[in-house]
Coordinates of C-alpha atoms in Angstrom, one line a residue:
G1 CA -32.8 16.6 -30.4
N2 CA -31.7 13.6 -28.9
D3 CA -32.8 13.4 -25.1
V4 CA -29.9 13.6 -23.0
F5 CA -29.9 11.5 -19.5
L6 CA -27.9 11.8 -16.5
E7 CA -26.3 8.4 -15.4
E8 CA -24.0 9.3 -12.6
I9 CA -23.9 12.0 -10.1
A10 CA -20.6 12.7 -7.8
I11 CA -21.0 15.6 -6.3
G12 CA -20.4 17.9 -3.1
D13 CA -18.1 17.7 -0.2
S14 CA -17.9 16.2 3.5
S15 CA -20.0 19.7 4.2
M16 CA -23.2 19.2 2.4
G17 CA -24.8 17.4 5.3
D18 CA -28.4 16.2 5.3
E19 CA -29.3 19.8 4.4
G20 CA -27.4 19.4 0.5
V21 CA -28.7 15.9 0.0
S22 CA -32.0 16.5 0.5
A23 CA -32.3 19.5 -1.6
L24 CA -30.3 17.5 -4.4
C25 CA -32.7 14.5 -3.7
R26 CA -35.7 17.2 -4.1
G27 CA -34.5 18.4 -7.4
L28 CA -34.1 14.9 -8.7
G29 CA -37.8 14.2 -7.7
E30 CA -39.2 11.8 -5.5
G31 CA -41.5 8.8 -7.3
T32 CA -39.8 9.8 -10.6
D33 CA -37.9 7.5 -13.3
L34 CA -34.5 8.1 -13.5
A35 CA -31.9 7.0 -15.5
L36 CA -29.6 7.0 -12.9
K37 CA -26.2 4.2 -13.0
R38 CA -24.2 5.2 -10.5
V39 CA -24.5 7.9 -7.4
D40 CA -21.4 8.9 -5.4
L41 CA -22.6 10.3 -1.8
S42 CA -19.5 9.6 0.1
W43 CA -18.1 11.5 2.9
K44 CA -20.7 13.8 2.7
G45 CA -21.7 14.6 6.1
I46 CA -25.4 12.4 5.7
G47 CA -26.9 11.5 8.6
S48 CA -30.4 9.6 9.0
D49 CA -32.3 12.6 7.4
G50 CA -29.9 12.8 4.6
L51 CA -30.1 9.2 4.6
Y52 CA -34.2 8.8 4.2
A53 CA -34.6 11.4 1.7
I54 CA -32.0 9.1 -0.2
L55 CA -33.7 6.1 0.0
R56 CA -37.4 7.7 -0.8
V57 CA -35.8 9.0 -4.5
L58 CA -33.6 6.1 -5.0
G59 CA -34.8 3.3 -3.5
N60 CA -37.1 2.4 -6.5
Q61 CA -35.0 3.4 -9.1
K62 CA -34.7 0.3 -11.3
S63 CA -31.7 2.0 -13.2
L64 CA -29.3 2.1 -10.4
E65 CA -26.7 -0.2 -10.7
S66 CA -24.1 1.2 -8.0
L67 CA -24.4 3.4 -4.6
N68 CA -21.8 4.8 -2.5
L69 CA -22.7 6.3 1.0
A70 CA -19.1 5.5 2.8
R71 CA -17.5 7.5 5.5
N72 CA -20.9 9.2 6.6
E73 CA -20.8 8.4 10.5
K74 CA -23.3 10.1 11.1
I75 CA -26.1 7.9 9.8
G76 CA -25.6 5.4 12.1
P77 CA -25.9 3.5 14.8
F78 CA -29.4 3.0 14.5
F79 CA -31.0 3.7 10.9
D80 CA -33.5 1.1 10.2
F81 CA -33.9 0.2 6.8
L82 CA -37.4 -1.1 6.9
S83 CA -38.9 2.1 8.1
V84 CA -38.8 4.1 4.7
P85 CA -42.7 4.5 4.0
S86 CA -42.0 5.4 0.4
I87 CA -40.8 1.8 -0.6
P88 CA -43.4 -0.8 -1.5
S89 CA -43.8 -3.4 1.2
A90 CA -43.6 -6.4 -1.7
S91 CA -40.7 -4.6 -3.3
P92 CA -36.8 -4.9 -2.6
L93 CA -35.0 -1.8 -1.9
F94 CA -32.7 -1.0 -4.8
P95 CA -34.1 -3.6 -6.8
N96 CA -31.2 -4.2 -9.5
L97 CA -28.1 -2.5 -7.4
K98 CA -25.4 -4.7 -8.1
H99 CA -22.6 -2.3 -5.8
L100 CA -23.7 -0.9 -2.2
D101 CA -20.9 1.1 0.1
F102 CA -22.2 1.5 3.6
S103 CA -18.1 1.7 5.1
E104 CA -17.4 3.3 8.0
C105 CA -21.1 4.6 8.4
Q106 CA -21.2 3.7 12.3
L107 CA -23.7 1.1 11.3
N108 CA -24.2 -1.3 14.2
A109 CA -25.3 -5.0 13.6
K110 CA -29.2 -4.6 14.0
S111 CA -29.0 -1.8 11.7
C112 CA -27.2 -4.2 9.1
A113 CA -29.0 -6.5 9.7
S114 CA -32.4 -4.3 8.5
L115 CA -30.7 -3.6 5.4
L116 CA -30.5 -7.1 4.1
R117 CA -33.7 -7.7 5.1
A118 CA -34.4 -4.6 2.6
L119 CA -32.6 -5.5 0.0
S120 CA -34.2 -9.1 0.0
T121 CA -37.3 -7.7 0.1
A122 CA -39.1 -4.8 2.1
T123 CA -41.3 -6.1 5.4
A124 CA -42.2 -2.3 6.9
S125 CA -45.7 -3.2 7.4
V126 CA -44.8 -6.8 8.8
P127 CA -43.7 -6.8 12.8
E128 CA -40.6 -7.3 14.2
E129 CA -40.9 -10.7 15.6
D130 CA -42.0 -11.6 12.3
T131 CA -39.3 -10.3 9.7
R132 CA -37.0 -13.6 10.5
L133 CA -36.2 -15.6 7.5
N134 CA -39.3 -17.0 5.3
D135 CA -40.0 -17.6 1.8
A136 CA -40.5 -13.9 1.0
F137 CA -36.7 -13.4 1.5
I138 CA -36.2 -16.5 -0.3
Q139 CA -37.9 -16.3 -3.0
T140 CA -36.5 -12.8 -4.3
P141 CA -35.0 -12.6 -8.1
P142 CA -31.0 -13.2 -8.3
R143 CA -28.9 -9.8 -7.3
G144 CA -25.3 -10.7 -7.3
L145 CA -25.0 -7.8 -5.4
A146 CA -21.2 -6.2 -4.3
L147 CA -22.2 -5.1 -0.7
K148 CA -19.6 -3.3 1.4
L149 CA -19.9 -2.8 5.0
N150 CA -16.2 -2.0 6.6
S151 CA -15.6 -0.6 9.4
N152 CA -18.9 -0.9 11.1
D153 CA -20.0 -2.2 14.0
L154 CA -20.8 -6.2 14.1
S155 CA -19.9 -7.0 17.3
D156 CA -23.7 -8.0 18.3
A157 CA -23.4 -11.8 17.9
L158 CA -27.1 -12.0 17.5
H159 CA -27.7 -9.8 15.1
T160 CA -24.6 -10.4 12.8
K161 CA -26.2 -14.1 12.7
D162 CA -29.4 -12.5 11.6
M163 CA -27.9 -10.5 9.1
M164 CA -25.5 -13.7 7.5
E165 CA -28.9 -15.7 7.5
V166 CA -30.0 -13.5 4.6
V167 CA -26.8 -13.5 3.1
L168 CA -26.3 -17.2 3.2
C169 CA -30.3 -18.4 2.0
G170 CA -30.4 -16.8 -1.6
P171 CA -28.9 -15.1 -4.6
L172 CA -28.8 -11.7 -2.7
I173 CA -24.9 -11.2 -1.8
E174 CA -22.3 -12.0 -4.5
E175 CA -19.5 -10.1 -2.8
L176 CA -19.4 -9.0 1.3
H177 CA -17.0 -6.8 2.4
M178 CA -17.3 -7.2 7.0
S179 CA -13.1 -5.9 7.2
G180 CA -12.6 -4.2 10.6
C181 CA -16.0 -4.8 11.7
L182 CA -15.2 -5.9 15.6
L183 CA -16.7 -9.4 14.4
G184 CA -14.6 -11.4 17.0
D185 CA -14.5 -15.4 17.6
E186 CA -18.1 -14.9 18.9
G187 CA -19.4 -13.6 15.8
L188 CA -17.8 -16.3 13.8
R189 CA -18.7 -19.1 15.7
G190 CA -22.3 -17.6 15.7
I191 CA -22.4 -17.8 11.6
V192 CA -20.4 -20.9 11.9
D193 CA -23.6 -22.7 14.2
L194 CA -26.2 -20.6 12.2
C195 CA -24.4 -23.0 8.7
Y196 CA -24.2 -26.2 10.2
N197 CA -25.6 -26.6 13.7
G198 CA -28.8 -24.6 13.3
T199 CA -32.1 -25.4 11.9
D200 CA -32.6 -26.4 8.2
S201 CA -33.7 -23.1 7.2
L202 CA -30.3 -22.6 5.5
Q203 CA -30.7 -25.9 3.6
E204 CA -34.6 -26.5 2.4
N205 CA -37.7 -24.2 2.6
D206 CA -41.3 -25.1 3.3
H207 CA -41.3 -26.4 0.3
G208 CA -38.6 -28.7 0.5
E209 CA -36.4 -27.0 -2.3
R210 CA -32.6 -26.5 -1.6
H211 CA -31.3 -23.1 -1.5
S212 CA -28.1 -22.1 -2.9
N213 CA -26.2 -18.5 -2.2
K214 CA -24.4 -16.5 -4.8
L215 CA -21.6 -15.4 -1.9
R216 CA -18.1 -15.6 -3.9
L217 CA -16.1 -13.2 -1.8
L218 CA -15.8 -13.2 1.5
D219 CA -13.6 -10.5 3.7
L220 CA -13.6 -11.1 7.2
S221 CA -10.2 -9.3 7.7
N222 CA -8.8 -7.7 11.0
N223 CA -11.8 -8.9 13.0
N224 CA -10.2 -10.1 16.1
L225 CA -10.8 -13.7 15.2
T226 CA -8.3 -16.1 16.9
S227 CA -7.7 -19.8 16.5
E228 CA -10.2 -20.3 18.7
S229 CA -13.2 -19.3 16.1
L230 CA -11.2 -20.1 13.0
N231 CA -10.4 -23.8 14.2
Y232 CA -13.9 -24.4 14.5
F233 CA -14.8 -23.2 10.9
A234 CA -12.4 -25.2 9.6
T235 CA -13.9 -28.2 11.8
Q236 CA -17.0 -27.5 10.6
L237 CA -16.3 -27.1 6.6
L238 CA -14.6 -30.7 6.7
A239 CA -17.2 -32.1 8.5
S240 CA -19.8 -31.2 6.6
S241 CA -17.8 -32.2 3.3
A242 CA -17.3 -35.8 5.3
S243 CA -21.5 -35.5 5.3
C244 CA -21.9 -35.6 1.6
N245 CA -23.7 -32.1 2.3
R246 CA -23.2 -29.3 0.1
P247 CA -21.3 -27.0 2.1
I248 CA -22.9 -23.6 2.7
F249 CA -19.3 -21.9 1.9
S250 CA -18.3 -24.0 -1.3
G251 CA -18.8 -21.2 -4.0
I252 CA -16.5 -19.1 -2.4
C253 CA -13.7 -17.7 -4.8
Q254 CA -11.8 -15.0 -2.6
L255 CA -11.3 -15.2 0.9
N256 CA -9.2 -12.2 3.0
L257 CA -8.6 -13.4 6.3
S258 CA -5.7 -11.0 7.0
G259 CA -5.3 -9.3 10.3
N260 CA -6.3 -12.3 12.0
T261 CA -4.5 -14.7 14.2
L262 CA -4.3 -18.2 13.0
D263 CA -1.8 -21.1 13.8
E264 CA -1.0 -24.1 12.3
E265 CA -3.5 -26.4 13.1
F266 CA -5.9 -24.1 11.3
C267 CA -3.7 -23.6 8.1
R268 CA -3.6 -27.7 7.6
S269 CA -6.9 -28.3 8.2
F270 CA -7.8 -25.0 5.7
A271 CA -5.6 -26.5 3.5
T272 CA -7.1 -30.1 3.0
C273 CA -10.5 -28.2 2.8
I274 CA -9.0 -26.3 -0.3
E275 CA -7.2 -29.2 -1.9
Q276 CA -10.0 -32.3 -1.3
G277 CA -13.1 -29.9 -0.3
P278 CA -15.4 -28.7 0.3
L279 CA -13.4 -25.0 -0.9
L280 CA -12.8 -27.0 -4.6
S281 CA -13.6 -23.2 -5.8
L282 CA -11.5 -21.1 -3.5
K283 CA -8.7 -19.0 -6.1
E284 CA -7.6 -16.5 -3.9
L285 CA -6.4 -17.0 -0.3
D286 CA -5.1 -13.7 1.6
V287 CA -3.4 -14.8 5.0
S288 CA -1.2 -11.6 5.5
R289 CA -0.3 -10.6 8.9
T290 CA -1.9 -13.7 10.7
R291 CA 1.5 -15.0 12.3
C292 CA 0.6 -18.1 10.7
S293 CA 3.6 -19.7 11.1
V294 CA 6.3 -21.3 9.2
A295 CA 4.3 -24.8 9.2
G296 CA 1.4 -23.0 8.8
A297 CA 2.6 -21.2 5.6
V298 CA 4.1 -24.2 4.2
A299 CA 0.8 -26.5 4.3
L300 CA -1.1 -23.8 2.6
L301 CA 1.9 -23.3 0.2
S302 CA 1.8 -27.4 -0.7
C303 CA -1.6 -27.7 -2.0
N304 CA -0.8 -29.5 -4.9
A305 CA 2.5 -28.4 -4.9
D306 CA 3.5 -32.5 -5.8
T307 CA 1.3 -32.8 -8.9
K308 CA 3.3 -34.3 -11.7
D309 CA 2.0 -33.4 -15.0
G310 CA -0.9 -35.7 -16.3
D311 CA -2.4 -35.7 -12.4
T312 CA -5.7 -34.9 -11.9
S313 CA -5.2 -31.6 -9.6
H314 CA -8.5 -30.8 -7.4
S315 CA -7.3 -27.5 -5.8
S316 CA -8.3 -23.9 -7.6
M317 CA -6.3 -21.8 -5.4
K318 CA -4.2 -19.4 -7.9
V319 CA -3.4 -16.7 -5.6
L320 CA -2.2 -16.8 -2.1
N321 CA -0.7 -14.1 0.1
L322 CA 1.7 -14.5 2.8
F323 CA 2.7 -10.7 3.2
G324 CA 3.8 -9.6 6.5
N325 CA 4.0 -13.2 8.7
Q326 CA 7.6 -12.8 10.0
L327 CA 8.3 -16.2 8.3
R328 CA 12.4 -15.1 8.1
S329 CA 14.8 -16.9 6.6
E330 CA 14.2 -20.1 8.6
G331 CA 10.5 -20.1 5.9
F332 CA 12.3 -18.9 2.9
V333 CA 14.1 -22.2 3.2
E334 CA 11.1 -24.2 4.2
M335 CA 9.3 -22.7 1.5
S336 CA 12.0 -23.7 -0.9
K337 CA 11.6 -27.1 -0.4
V338 CA 8.2 -26.5 -1.9
L339 CA 8.3 -24.3 -4.4
Q340 CA 11.4 -26.4 -6.4
G341 CA 10.8 -25.7 -10.1
G342 CA 7.9 -23.3 -9.4
H343 CA 4.7 -24.5 -8.3
P344 CA 2.0 -26.4 -10.4
K345 CA -1.2 -24.1 -9.4
L346 CA 0.0 -21.1 -8.2
E347 CA 0.4 -18.3 -10.3
S348 CA 0.6 -15.2 -8.1
L349 CA 2.6 -15.7 -4.5
D350 CA 3.1 -12.9 -2.0
L351 CA 5.9 -13.3 0.9
G352 CA 6.6 -9.6 1.0
G353 CA 7.6 -8.1 4.3
N354 CA 8.6 -11.3 5.8
E355 CA 11.5 -10.0 7.3
A356 CA 14.2 -12.9 5.3
T357 CA 17.8 -12.2 4.7
E358 CA 19.3 -12.2 1.5
A359 CA 20.6 -15.7 2.0
G360 CA 17.1 -16.6 3.1
V361 CA 15.5 -15.1 -0.6
V362 CA 18.3 -16.6 -2.3
A363 CA 17.8 -20.3 -1.0
L364 CA 14.0 -19.6 -2.4
L365 CA 14.7 -17.7 -5.5
N366 CA 17.3 -20.7 -6.4
A367 CA 14.8 -23.7 -5.5
I368 CA 12.4 -21.6 -8.1
S369 CA 15.0 -21.6 -11.2
S370 CA 16.2 -25.3 -10.4
E371 CA 16.7 -27.2 -13.6
T372 CA 13.2 -29.0 -12.6
M373 CA 11.4 -25.5 -14.1
D374 CA 9.4 -25.6 -17.1
E375 CA 6.3 -24.7 -18.4
K376 CA 4.5 -27.7 -17.5
R377 CA 5.5 -27.8 -13.9
N378 CA 5.4 -23.9 -13.5
S379 CA 2.2 -21.6 -13.2
L380 CA 3.9 -19.3 -11.3
C381 CA 3.9 -15.8 -13.1
L382 CA 4.1 -13.1 -10.5
L383 CA 6.3 -13.8 -7.1
T384 CA 6.5 -10.7 -4.7
V385 CA 9.4 -10.6 -2.2
G386 CA 9.8 -7.1 -1.9
G387 CA 10.3 -5.6 2.1
N388 CA 12.9 -8.6 2.7
Q389 CA 16.8 -7.8 2.3
G390 CA 18.2 -7.8 -1.0
G391 CA 21.2 -7.6 -3.0
A392 CA 23.7 -8.5 -5.4
S393 CA 23.0 -12.3 -5.0
V394 CA 19.6 -11.9 -5.2
E395 CA 19.8 -9.7 -8.0
A396 CA 22.1 -12.7 -9.7
V397 CA 19.5 -15.5 -9.3
I398 CA 16.7 -13.2 -11.0
K399 CA 19.0 -12.6 -13.6
E400 CA 19.1 -16.4 -14.1
I401 CA 15.5 -16.9 -13.6
Q402 CA 14.3 -14.3 -16.3
R403 CA 16.5 -16.3 -18.5
V404 CA 15.1 -19.6 -17.8
H405 CA 11.9 -18.6 -17.1
P406 CA 11.1 -15.0 -19.1
K407 CA 7.2 -15.5 -18.0
L408 CA 8.2 -14.9 -14.1
D409 CA 8.1 -11.6 -12.6
I410 CA 9.6 -11.0 -9.8
A411 CA 8.3 -8.0 -7.5
R412 CA 10.7 -6.5 -5.2
D413 CA 12.4 -3.9 -3.6
K414 CA 14.4 -1.1 -6.2
P415 CA 18.1 -2.7 -5.4
L416 CA 20.8 0.4 -4.7
R417 CA 24.0 0.7 -6.1
Q418 CA 26.9 3.6 -5.3
N419 CA 27.5 6.2 -8.1
N420 CA 31.2 6.8 -7.6
S421 CA 31.5 9.0 -10.1
S422 CA 29.0 11.4 -9.4
S423 CA 29.8 11.4 -5.6
R424 CA 32.1 14.7 -5.3
A425 CA 29.6 16.5 -6.9
F426 CA 26.4 15.3 -5.1
G427 CA 27.0 13.6 -2.1
N428 CA 27.0 10.1 -1.1
M429 CA 24.2 8.9 -3.9
N430 CA 22.6 5.8 -4.1
L431 CA 20.7 4.9 -7.2
P432 CA 18.3 1.8 -8.3
V433 CA 19.7 -0.4 -10.6
Q434 CA 17.7 -0.8 -13.4
A435 CA 16.6 -4.1 -15.2
P436 CA 14.6 -5.5 -17.7
G437 CA 10.7 -7.6 -17.1
T438 CA 11.1 -6.5 -13.0
S439 CA 8.5 -5.2 -11.2
W440 CA 10.1 -2.8 -8.6
M441 CA 8.7 -1.8 -5.2
G442 CA 8.5 1.4 -3.2

């Protein structure tokens, strides 16, 4: 009959441990060509011995596309990915992998740097002092890897800088998730200095060839970043654009800065980067829970907001998340001035959880439903206002918006109404009001 090949493994529980994982790897066979495409060994109690077994068996597999090792906290913090003897010195680790998750593995920055070097090209036979960026790292096949390192310890700015040097010099990483990694201001400043104030190693190799990274998604959320390092980042971005150099981050499409602390200065500078360069490719920006201020939110929301039909629009931003910034009714009133008739560029806007009163929400919705709204002027198709006060006035305005602009979906908390007919039998029961074309939250 036809041969049947195992393509996916998701097995065991948190008690599996090194012994169980090593037994699984022995069953698969070291040096065997497998047809495996996806392996999920997350939260299996794996430590360094188990990880060595996984790397020896799967490290050279050309079929492997996805490997999830998240939540194996016993792996860290000192694992050296360059010390696996079965990986040929000229070959990269996981040569065709597209998705790799080491979140919550207690890895430190030095260990993560060794991982990036091993993924780029294994250098186990090269002394530690010689493993810095060189042509061996640069001249690797295009990878476009999505790498998740969330909730590891990248507080060591020096080794984090070493790690980012590999990320930014070539096509290895397409998505980099570093949420909750204790990066801090020192870490971000180190990365920025590497990009804009360091040597030319990120611009040209020894042959005068310009490098191009493939980084499209960067998640820096919840990293204790403040306006000090973020303003420095924005300043360097603008300076690089003014000098006509191709900025390191010019290909970023999705950026997550949520859970850090922004200020008005950063938001204004970043809005300029989005609208005029060097972030013209940015499509999705998450600045939720950043205390960005009303003025800062308006600055980001105003990117190309006054573009008239027929004008050339430079911004590519389609999604803006301003959730949980305590903008309140004052903020909603100020933002309503930008949202007269909708928004010409944004397709999704999240204003949820901002503690606005019903009057503030109504003011914003009235602006969107104004007579200037038409298909040519407005691109907005999803507006989230849940987590703010609702009521009959909000529902009345939304009903009018649905009539004028049926393509706009407004997500909000379920409004409640009193069910008087059944109050005697069932007590004081409140039921959600049902409305067509509506996304309910909660």
